Amino acid sequence: MNIKYFMKKALEQANKALLADEIPIGAVLVDNNNNKIISESYNLINANHNATQHAEMIVIHKACQKRQSKFLSNTSLFVTLEPCAMCAAAISEVHIDKIYFGAYDEKKGGLESMMKIYNQHHFFVPEVYGGMNELECSLLLKNFFLDQR
C-alpha cells in the first residue's frame, strides 16, 4: 500500500475543505485488498450545520452505504488530523483495520484515550500510525486558524 499517495489524497480533501471555508481536515478510506479508494471527504460541519460532520464520519457513512455493510473490515483510513473521541469510537464500531493520520491533536485527539477504553471493554482495536505528512498537515491547520483571527 502506498501510504504517501493516500495521505496526499487526504490532503487534497483537506484543501477542498479550505476552499469551502471548513476546517481543513480530509479523509480517505481505502480497501486493503485492492488498494482502491472506497470513499473520501472533508469536514462539512459548516455546510451542513452539524458538528458531527467530521471527514471521518462522512467517509464511514459513504463507505457503509457503498458496501451495504455495517462493517468496513479490510480497510485503512487516511486522515490529516488525529481522530477525535467520536470518530475513534466510530472507527472501532465499523472495524476499520488501520488508521494513518497526519497531525497530532493535543486538544481533541481521541486515539490515545480510546485505546485505553478499547482494551478495557474488548472493543475492536485498529492499528494506528501517526505523524504521516505531519508538517504539511499541521501547517495547513495552523495557517487556517491564523487567518481566522
PDB file of N, CA, C and O in Angstrom, residues 81-85 103-111 113 141-142 145 149:
ATOM      1  N   LEU A  81      -5.773  14.755  10.369  1.00  0.00           N
ATOM      2  CA  LEU A  81      -5.666  15.099  11.784  1.00  0.00           C
ATOM      3  C   LEU A  81      -6.069  13.885  12.617  1.00  0.00           C
ATOM      4  O   LEU A  81      -6.992  13.156  12.242  1.00  0.00           O
ATOM      5  N   GLU A  82      -5.402  13.705  13.727  1.00  0.00           N
ATOM      6  CA  GLU A  82      -5.739  12.613  14.640  1.00  0.00           C
ATOM      7  C   GLU A  82      -7.238  12.635  14.946  1.00  0.00           C
ATOM      8  O   GLU A  82      -7.783  13.674  15.325  1.00  0.00           O
ATOM      9  N   PRO A  83      -7.922  11.523  14.783  1.00  0.00           N
ATOM     10  CA  PRO A  83      -9.361  11.498  15.042  1.00  0.00           C
ATOM     11  C   PRO A  83      -9.709  11.819  16.499  1.00  0.00           C
ATOM     12  O   PRO A  83      -8.988  11.451  17.424  1.00  0.00           O
ATOM     13  N   CYS A  84     -10.845  12.507  16.662  1.00  0.00           N
ATOM     14  CA  CYS A  84     -11.364  12.823  17.993  1.00  0.00           C
ATOM     15  C   CYS A  84     -11.987  11.559  18.593  1.00  0.00           C
ATOM     16  O   CYS A  84     -12.062  10.514  17.937  1.00  0.00           O
ATOM     17  N   ALA A  85     -12.465  11.657  19.821  1.00  0.00           N
ATOM     18  CA  ALA A  85     -13.056  10.509  20.508  1.00  0.00           C
ATOM     19  C   ALA A  85     -14.286   9.976  19.757  1.00  0.00           C
ATOM     20  O   ALA A  85     -14.472   8.761  19.649  1.00  0.00           O
ATOM     21  N   ALA A 103      -1.404  15.159  11.437  1.00  0.00           N
ATOM     22  CA  ALA A 103      -1.094  15.977  12.604  1.00  0.00           C
ATOM     23  C   ALA A 103      -1.691  15.372  13.875  1.00  0.00           C
ATOM     24  O   ALA A 103      -2.779  14.805  13.853  1.00  0.00           O
ATOM     25  N   TYR A 104      -0.955  15.502  14.956  1.00  0.00           N
ATOM     26  CA  TYR A 104      -1.464  15.104  16.268  1.00  0.00           C
ATOM     27  C   TYR A 104      -2.366  16.217  16.782  1.00  0.00           C
ATOM     28  O   TYR A 104      -2.104  17.397  16.565  1.00  0.00           O
ATOM     29  N   ASP A 105      -3.434  15.846  17.463  1.00  0.00           N
ATOM     30  CA  ASP A 105      -4.375  16.815  18.023  1.00  0.00           C
ATOM     31  C   ASP A 105      -4.316  16.722  19.541  1.00  0.00           C
ATOM     32  O   ASP A 105      -4.961  15.872  20.138  1.00  0.00           O
ATOM     33  N   GLU A 106      -3.535  17.609  20.138  1.00  0.00           N
ATOM     34  CA  GLU A 106      -3.350  17.570  21.589  1.00  0.00           C
ATOM     35  C   GLU A 106      -4.591  18.018  22.350  1.00  0.00           C
ATOM     36  O   GLU A 106      -4.771  17.659  23.510  1.00  0.00           O
ATOM     37  N   LYS A 107      -5.477  18.768  21.703  1.00  0.00           N
ATOM     38  CA  LYS A 107      -6.676  19.258  22.376  1.00  0.00           C
ATOM     39  C   LYS A 107      -7.819  18.257  22.326  1.00  0.00           C
ATOM     40  O   LYS A 107      -8.471  17.990  23.318  1.00  0.00           O
ATOM     41  N   LYS A 108      -8.078  17.710  21.143  1.00  0.00           N
ATOM     42  CA  LYS A 108      -9.256  16.851  20.992  1.00  0.00           C
ATOM     43  C   LYS A 108      -8.948  15.467  20.450  1.00  0.00           C
ATOM     44  O   LYS A 108      -9.860  14.698  20.183  1.00  0.00           O
ATOM     45  N   GLY A 109      -7.684  15.162  20.246  1.00  0.00           N
ATOM     46  CA  GLY A 109      -7.327  13.844  19.731  1.00  0.00           C
ATOM     47  C   GLY A 109      -7.831  12.756  20.654  1.00  0.00           C
ATOM     48  O   GLY A 109      -7.657  12.845  21.867  1.00  0.00           O
ATOM     49  N   GLY A 110      -8.461  11.745  20.084  1.00  0.00           N
ATOM     50  CA  GLY A 110      -9.090  10.746  20.910  1.00  0.00           C
ATOM     51  C   GLY A 110      -8.495   9.362  20.843  1.00  0.00           C
ATOM     52  O   GLY A 110      -8.960   8.461  21.529  1.00  0.00           O
ATOM     53  N   LEU A 111      -7.478   9.165  20.031  1.00  0.00           N
ATOM     54  CA  LEU A 111      -6.978   7.810  19.859  1.00  0.00           C
ATOM     55  C   LEU A 111      -6.316   7.253  21.110  1.00  0.00           C
ATOM     56  O   LEU A 111      -6.540   6.105  21.474  1.00  0.00           O
ATOM     57  N   SER A 113      -6.800   8.056  24.318  1.00  0.00           N
ATOM     58  CA  SER A 113      -7.791   7.734  25.347  1.00  0.00           C
ATOM     59  C   SER A 113      -8.691   6.593  24.904  1.00  0.00           C
ATOM     60  O   SER A 113      -9.073   5.750  25.713  1.00  0.00           O
ATOM     61  N   LEU A 141      -3.535  23.385   8.970  1.00  0.00           N
ATOM     62  CA  LEU A 141      -4.447  23.739  10.062  1.00  0.00           C
ATOM     63  C   LEU A 141      -4.025  25.028  10.765  1.00  0.00           C
ATOM     64  O   LEU A 141      -4.859  25.906  11.028  1.00  0.00           O
ATOM     65  N   LYS A 142      -2.736  25.167  11.051  1.00  0.00           N
ATOM     66  CA  LYS A 142      -2.258  26.366  11.750  1.00  0.00           C
ATOM     67  C   LYS A 142      -2.525  27.618  10.926  1.00  0.00           C
ATOM     68  O   LYS A 142      -2.988  28.628  11.458  1.00  0.00           O
ATOM     69  N   PHE A 145      -6.236  28.607  11.019  1.00  0.00           N
ATOM     70  CA  PHE A 145      -6.655  29.257  12.249  1.00  0.00           C
ATOM     71  C   PHE A 145      -6.025  30.639  12.416  1.00  0.00           C
ATOM     72  O   PHE A 145      -6.661  31.541  12.981  1.00  0.00           O
ATOM     73  N   ARG A 149      -8.254  34.524  12.719  1.00  0.00           N
ATOM     74  CA  ARG A 149      -8.108  35.527  13.795  1.00  0.00           C
ATOM     75  C   ARG A 149      -8.012  36.869  13.221  1.00  0.00           C
ATOM     76  O   ARG A 149      -8.153  37.699  12.768  1.00  0.00           O
TER      77      ARG A 149
END
